[in-house]
XYZ file of C-alpha atoms in Angstrom:
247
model
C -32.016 85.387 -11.799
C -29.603 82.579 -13.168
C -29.285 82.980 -16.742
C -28.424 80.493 -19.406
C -24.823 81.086 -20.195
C -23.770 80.163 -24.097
C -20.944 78.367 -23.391
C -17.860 79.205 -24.985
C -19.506 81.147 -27.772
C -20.980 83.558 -24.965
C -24.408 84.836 -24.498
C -26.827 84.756 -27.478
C -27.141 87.976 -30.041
C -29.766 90.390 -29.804
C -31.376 89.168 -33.145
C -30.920 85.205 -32.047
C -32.520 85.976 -28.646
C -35.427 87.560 -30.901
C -35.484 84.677 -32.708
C -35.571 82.577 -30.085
C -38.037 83.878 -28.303
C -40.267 84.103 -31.783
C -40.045 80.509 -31.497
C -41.156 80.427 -28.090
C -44.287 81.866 -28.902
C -44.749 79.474 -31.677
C -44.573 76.619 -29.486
C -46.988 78.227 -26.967
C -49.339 78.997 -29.669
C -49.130 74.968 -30.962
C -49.873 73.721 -27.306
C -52.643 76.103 -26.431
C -55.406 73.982 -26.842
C -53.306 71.507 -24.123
C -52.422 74.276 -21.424
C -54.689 73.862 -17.844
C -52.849 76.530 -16.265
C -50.570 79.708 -16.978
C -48.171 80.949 -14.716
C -45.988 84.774 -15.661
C -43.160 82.051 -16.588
C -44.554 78.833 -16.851
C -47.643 76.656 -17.660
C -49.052 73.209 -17.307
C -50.491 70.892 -20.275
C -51.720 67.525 -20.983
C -49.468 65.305 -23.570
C -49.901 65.542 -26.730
C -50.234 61.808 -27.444
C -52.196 59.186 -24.770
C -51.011 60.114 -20.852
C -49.115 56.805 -19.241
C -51.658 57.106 -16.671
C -54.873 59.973 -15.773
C -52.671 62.946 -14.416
C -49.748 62.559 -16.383
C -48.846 65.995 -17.823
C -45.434 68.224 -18.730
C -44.385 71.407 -16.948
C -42.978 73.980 -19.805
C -41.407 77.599 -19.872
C -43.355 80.354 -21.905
C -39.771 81.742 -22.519
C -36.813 80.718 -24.760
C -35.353 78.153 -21.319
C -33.574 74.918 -22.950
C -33.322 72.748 -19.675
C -33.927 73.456 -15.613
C -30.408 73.809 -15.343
C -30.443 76.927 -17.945
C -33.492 78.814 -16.888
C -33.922 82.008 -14.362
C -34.421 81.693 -10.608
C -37.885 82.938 -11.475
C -39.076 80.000 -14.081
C -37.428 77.365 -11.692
C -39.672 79.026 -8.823
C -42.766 78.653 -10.685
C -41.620 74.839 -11.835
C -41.421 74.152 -8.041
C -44.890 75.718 -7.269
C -46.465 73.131 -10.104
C -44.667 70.254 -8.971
C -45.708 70.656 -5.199
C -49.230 71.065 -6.278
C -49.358 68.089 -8.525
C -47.326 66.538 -5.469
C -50.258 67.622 -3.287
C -53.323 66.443 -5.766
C -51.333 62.762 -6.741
C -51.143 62.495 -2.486
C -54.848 63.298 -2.708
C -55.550 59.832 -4.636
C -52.939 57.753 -3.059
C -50.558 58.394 -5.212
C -46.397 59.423 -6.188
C -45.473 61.600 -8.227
C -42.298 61.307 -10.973
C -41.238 63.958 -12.703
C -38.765 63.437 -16.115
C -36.684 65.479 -17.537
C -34.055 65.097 -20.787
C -31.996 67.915 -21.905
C -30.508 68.070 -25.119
C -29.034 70.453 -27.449
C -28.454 73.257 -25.222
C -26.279 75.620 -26.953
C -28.310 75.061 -30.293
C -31.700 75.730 -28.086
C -32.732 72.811 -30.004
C -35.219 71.902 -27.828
C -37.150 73.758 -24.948
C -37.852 72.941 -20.905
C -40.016 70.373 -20.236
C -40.654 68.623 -17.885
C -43.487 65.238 -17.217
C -44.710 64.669 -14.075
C -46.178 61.043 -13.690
C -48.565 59.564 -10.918
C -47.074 56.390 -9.312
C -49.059 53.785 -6.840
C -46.679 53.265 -4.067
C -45.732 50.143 -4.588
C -44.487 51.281 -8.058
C -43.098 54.364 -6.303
C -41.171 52.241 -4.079
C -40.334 50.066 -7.317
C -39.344 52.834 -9.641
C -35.380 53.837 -8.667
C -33.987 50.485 -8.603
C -35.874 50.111 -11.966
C -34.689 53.217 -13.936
C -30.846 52.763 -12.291
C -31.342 48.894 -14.506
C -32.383 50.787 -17.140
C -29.164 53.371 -17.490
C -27.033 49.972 -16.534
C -28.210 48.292 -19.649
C -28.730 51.225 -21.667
C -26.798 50.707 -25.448
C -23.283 51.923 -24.985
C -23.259 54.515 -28.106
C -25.035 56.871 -25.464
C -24.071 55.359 -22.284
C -20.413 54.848 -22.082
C -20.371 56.577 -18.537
C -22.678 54.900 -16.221
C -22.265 56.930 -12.991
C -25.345 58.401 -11.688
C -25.601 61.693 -10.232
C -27.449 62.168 -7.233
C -29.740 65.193 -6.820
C -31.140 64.416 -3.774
C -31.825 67.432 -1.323
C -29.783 69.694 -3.726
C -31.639 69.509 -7.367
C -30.738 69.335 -10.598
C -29.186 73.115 -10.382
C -26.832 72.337 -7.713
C -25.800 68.654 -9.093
C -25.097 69.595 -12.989
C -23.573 72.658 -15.188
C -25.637 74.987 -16.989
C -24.526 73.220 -20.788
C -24.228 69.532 -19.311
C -26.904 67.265 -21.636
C -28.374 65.037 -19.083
C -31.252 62.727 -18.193
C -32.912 63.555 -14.706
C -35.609 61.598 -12.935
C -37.161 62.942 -9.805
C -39.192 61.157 -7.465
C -41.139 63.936 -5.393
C -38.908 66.985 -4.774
C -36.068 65.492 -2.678
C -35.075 62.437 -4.479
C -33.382 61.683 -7.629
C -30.649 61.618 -9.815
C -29.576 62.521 -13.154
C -27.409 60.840 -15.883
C -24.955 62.843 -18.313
C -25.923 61.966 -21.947
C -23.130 62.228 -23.715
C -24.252 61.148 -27.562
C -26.750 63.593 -27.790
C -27.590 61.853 -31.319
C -28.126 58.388 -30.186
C -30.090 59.162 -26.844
C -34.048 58.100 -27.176
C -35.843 61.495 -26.184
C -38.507 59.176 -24.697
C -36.132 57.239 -22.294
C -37.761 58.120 -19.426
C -41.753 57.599 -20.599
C -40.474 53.863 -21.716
C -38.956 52.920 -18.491
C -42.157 53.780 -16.542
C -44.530 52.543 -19.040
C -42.071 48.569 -18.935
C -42.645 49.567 -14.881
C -46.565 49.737 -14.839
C -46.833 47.437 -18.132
C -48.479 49.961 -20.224
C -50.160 48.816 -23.998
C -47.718 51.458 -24.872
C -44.459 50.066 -23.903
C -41.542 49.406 -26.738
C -43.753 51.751 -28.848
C -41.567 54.758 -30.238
C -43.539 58.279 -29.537
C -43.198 58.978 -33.346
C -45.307 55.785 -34.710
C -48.257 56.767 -32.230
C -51.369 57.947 -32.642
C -51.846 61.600 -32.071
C -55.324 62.931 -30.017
C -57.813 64.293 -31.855
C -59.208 67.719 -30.638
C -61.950 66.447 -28.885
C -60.024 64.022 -27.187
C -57.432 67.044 -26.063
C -60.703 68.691 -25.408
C -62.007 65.574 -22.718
C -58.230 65.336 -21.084
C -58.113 69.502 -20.502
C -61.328 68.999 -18.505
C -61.023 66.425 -16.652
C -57.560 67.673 -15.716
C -58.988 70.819 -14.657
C -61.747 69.477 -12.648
C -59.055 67.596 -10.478
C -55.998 70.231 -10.366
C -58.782 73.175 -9.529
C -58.269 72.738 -5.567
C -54.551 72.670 -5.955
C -53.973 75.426 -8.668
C -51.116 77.974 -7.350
C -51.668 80.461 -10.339
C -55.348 81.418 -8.791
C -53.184 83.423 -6.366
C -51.730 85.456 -9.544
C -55.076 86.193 -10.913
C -56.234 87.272 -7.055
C -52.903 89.468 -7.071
C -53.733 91.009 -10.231
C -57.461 91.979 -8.392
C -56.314 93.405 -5.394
């Protein structure tokens, strides 16, 4: 597998990776109520606060990964096996999918994998490129001095970016995109991509920082996980693991 290489300052220690992966598990346990499905790597939740649209959800590592670029061969497989599925049950109601992706931090491990997968209409699909390359064009120059785009297309965010490069990617399906190096960690909004598509499909949420919303309460969680479920049951890739695990 590709490990995440430290850097300069080399690999973590023994007792950091422990650590590490203790708070792994912590964030596992705080999202449980959210997960729909569990891969050996990797699992699939709802968001935390209201979804842009029904289907909206974020792809996460059980393990320790910072970013796509910094995770093993195996979490990256399992990442591509949710995203064709979602791929599959968005195409299923007429529908695109976007996925998001910021990564920050990475030598701290300040923050873990993650990334949201959005269903578009095709007309906002067809919309959405032109619309996020405006919105890294007129982005605030404190985190945007460098404007150059970096297209991912046919190769991925892997074979496009190093392993410690902070950067912004937005995919749309599996063999389009491109990514943006953040370069003011600090200033960048973590929520960059969520407010471009919600000014795209002119959400009641738009302009409205993720920190002054309203959290779900566990019944509402509870409604979203089911409904999820209902419609990603025909397309779910980790049956297969539990059938494996039968045999």
């Amino acid at each position: 597998g590709r490990g995440g290489g430290g850097g300069a300052s080399g690999p973590p220690s023994k007792a950091h990776q422990s650590f590490l992966g203790a708070k792994a598990e912590e964030r596992v346990r705080r999202v449980r109520p959210l997960i729909v499905a569990v891969g050996n790597f990797t699992y699939l939740r709802v968001p935390e606060g209201r979804p842009i649209a029904p289907g909206h959800c974020h792809l996460e590592s059980l393990g320790a990964d910072a970013a796509t670029t910094a995770a093993t061969d195996e979490v990256c497989d399992e990442l591509r096996n949710f995203k064709k599925c979602l791929i599959q049950m968005y195409a299923a109601r007429g529908q695109r999918a976007c996925f998001l992706e910021v990564a920050v931090g990475l030598g701290a491990h300040k923050r873990s994998l993650s990334i949201e997968a959005v269903p578009l209409s095709d007309r906002d699909a067809e919309a959405a490129p032109a619309f996020f390359k405006k919105a890294i064009a007129e982005a605030p120059s404190e985190w945007a001095t460098h404007r150059a785009l970096i297209d991912t297309s046919g190769k991925g965010i892997r074979r496009s970016v190093p392993p410690n490069f902070a950067y912004f990617h937005v995919e749309f399906g599996l063999d389009r995109g491109f990514a943006h190096h953040i370069e003011d960690e600090a200033s960048f909004p973590l929520d960059f991509g969520r407010q471009v598509l919600e000014g795209l499909l002119e959400s009641d949420d738009a302009g409205i920082p993720a920190r002054s919303r309203p959290k779900l309460s566990f019944e509402e969680h509870k409604r979203e996980v089911l409904a999820f479920s209902k419609e990603w049951e025909p397309f779910d890739w980790t049956k297969m693991l539990v059938e494996d695990t039968a045999a």
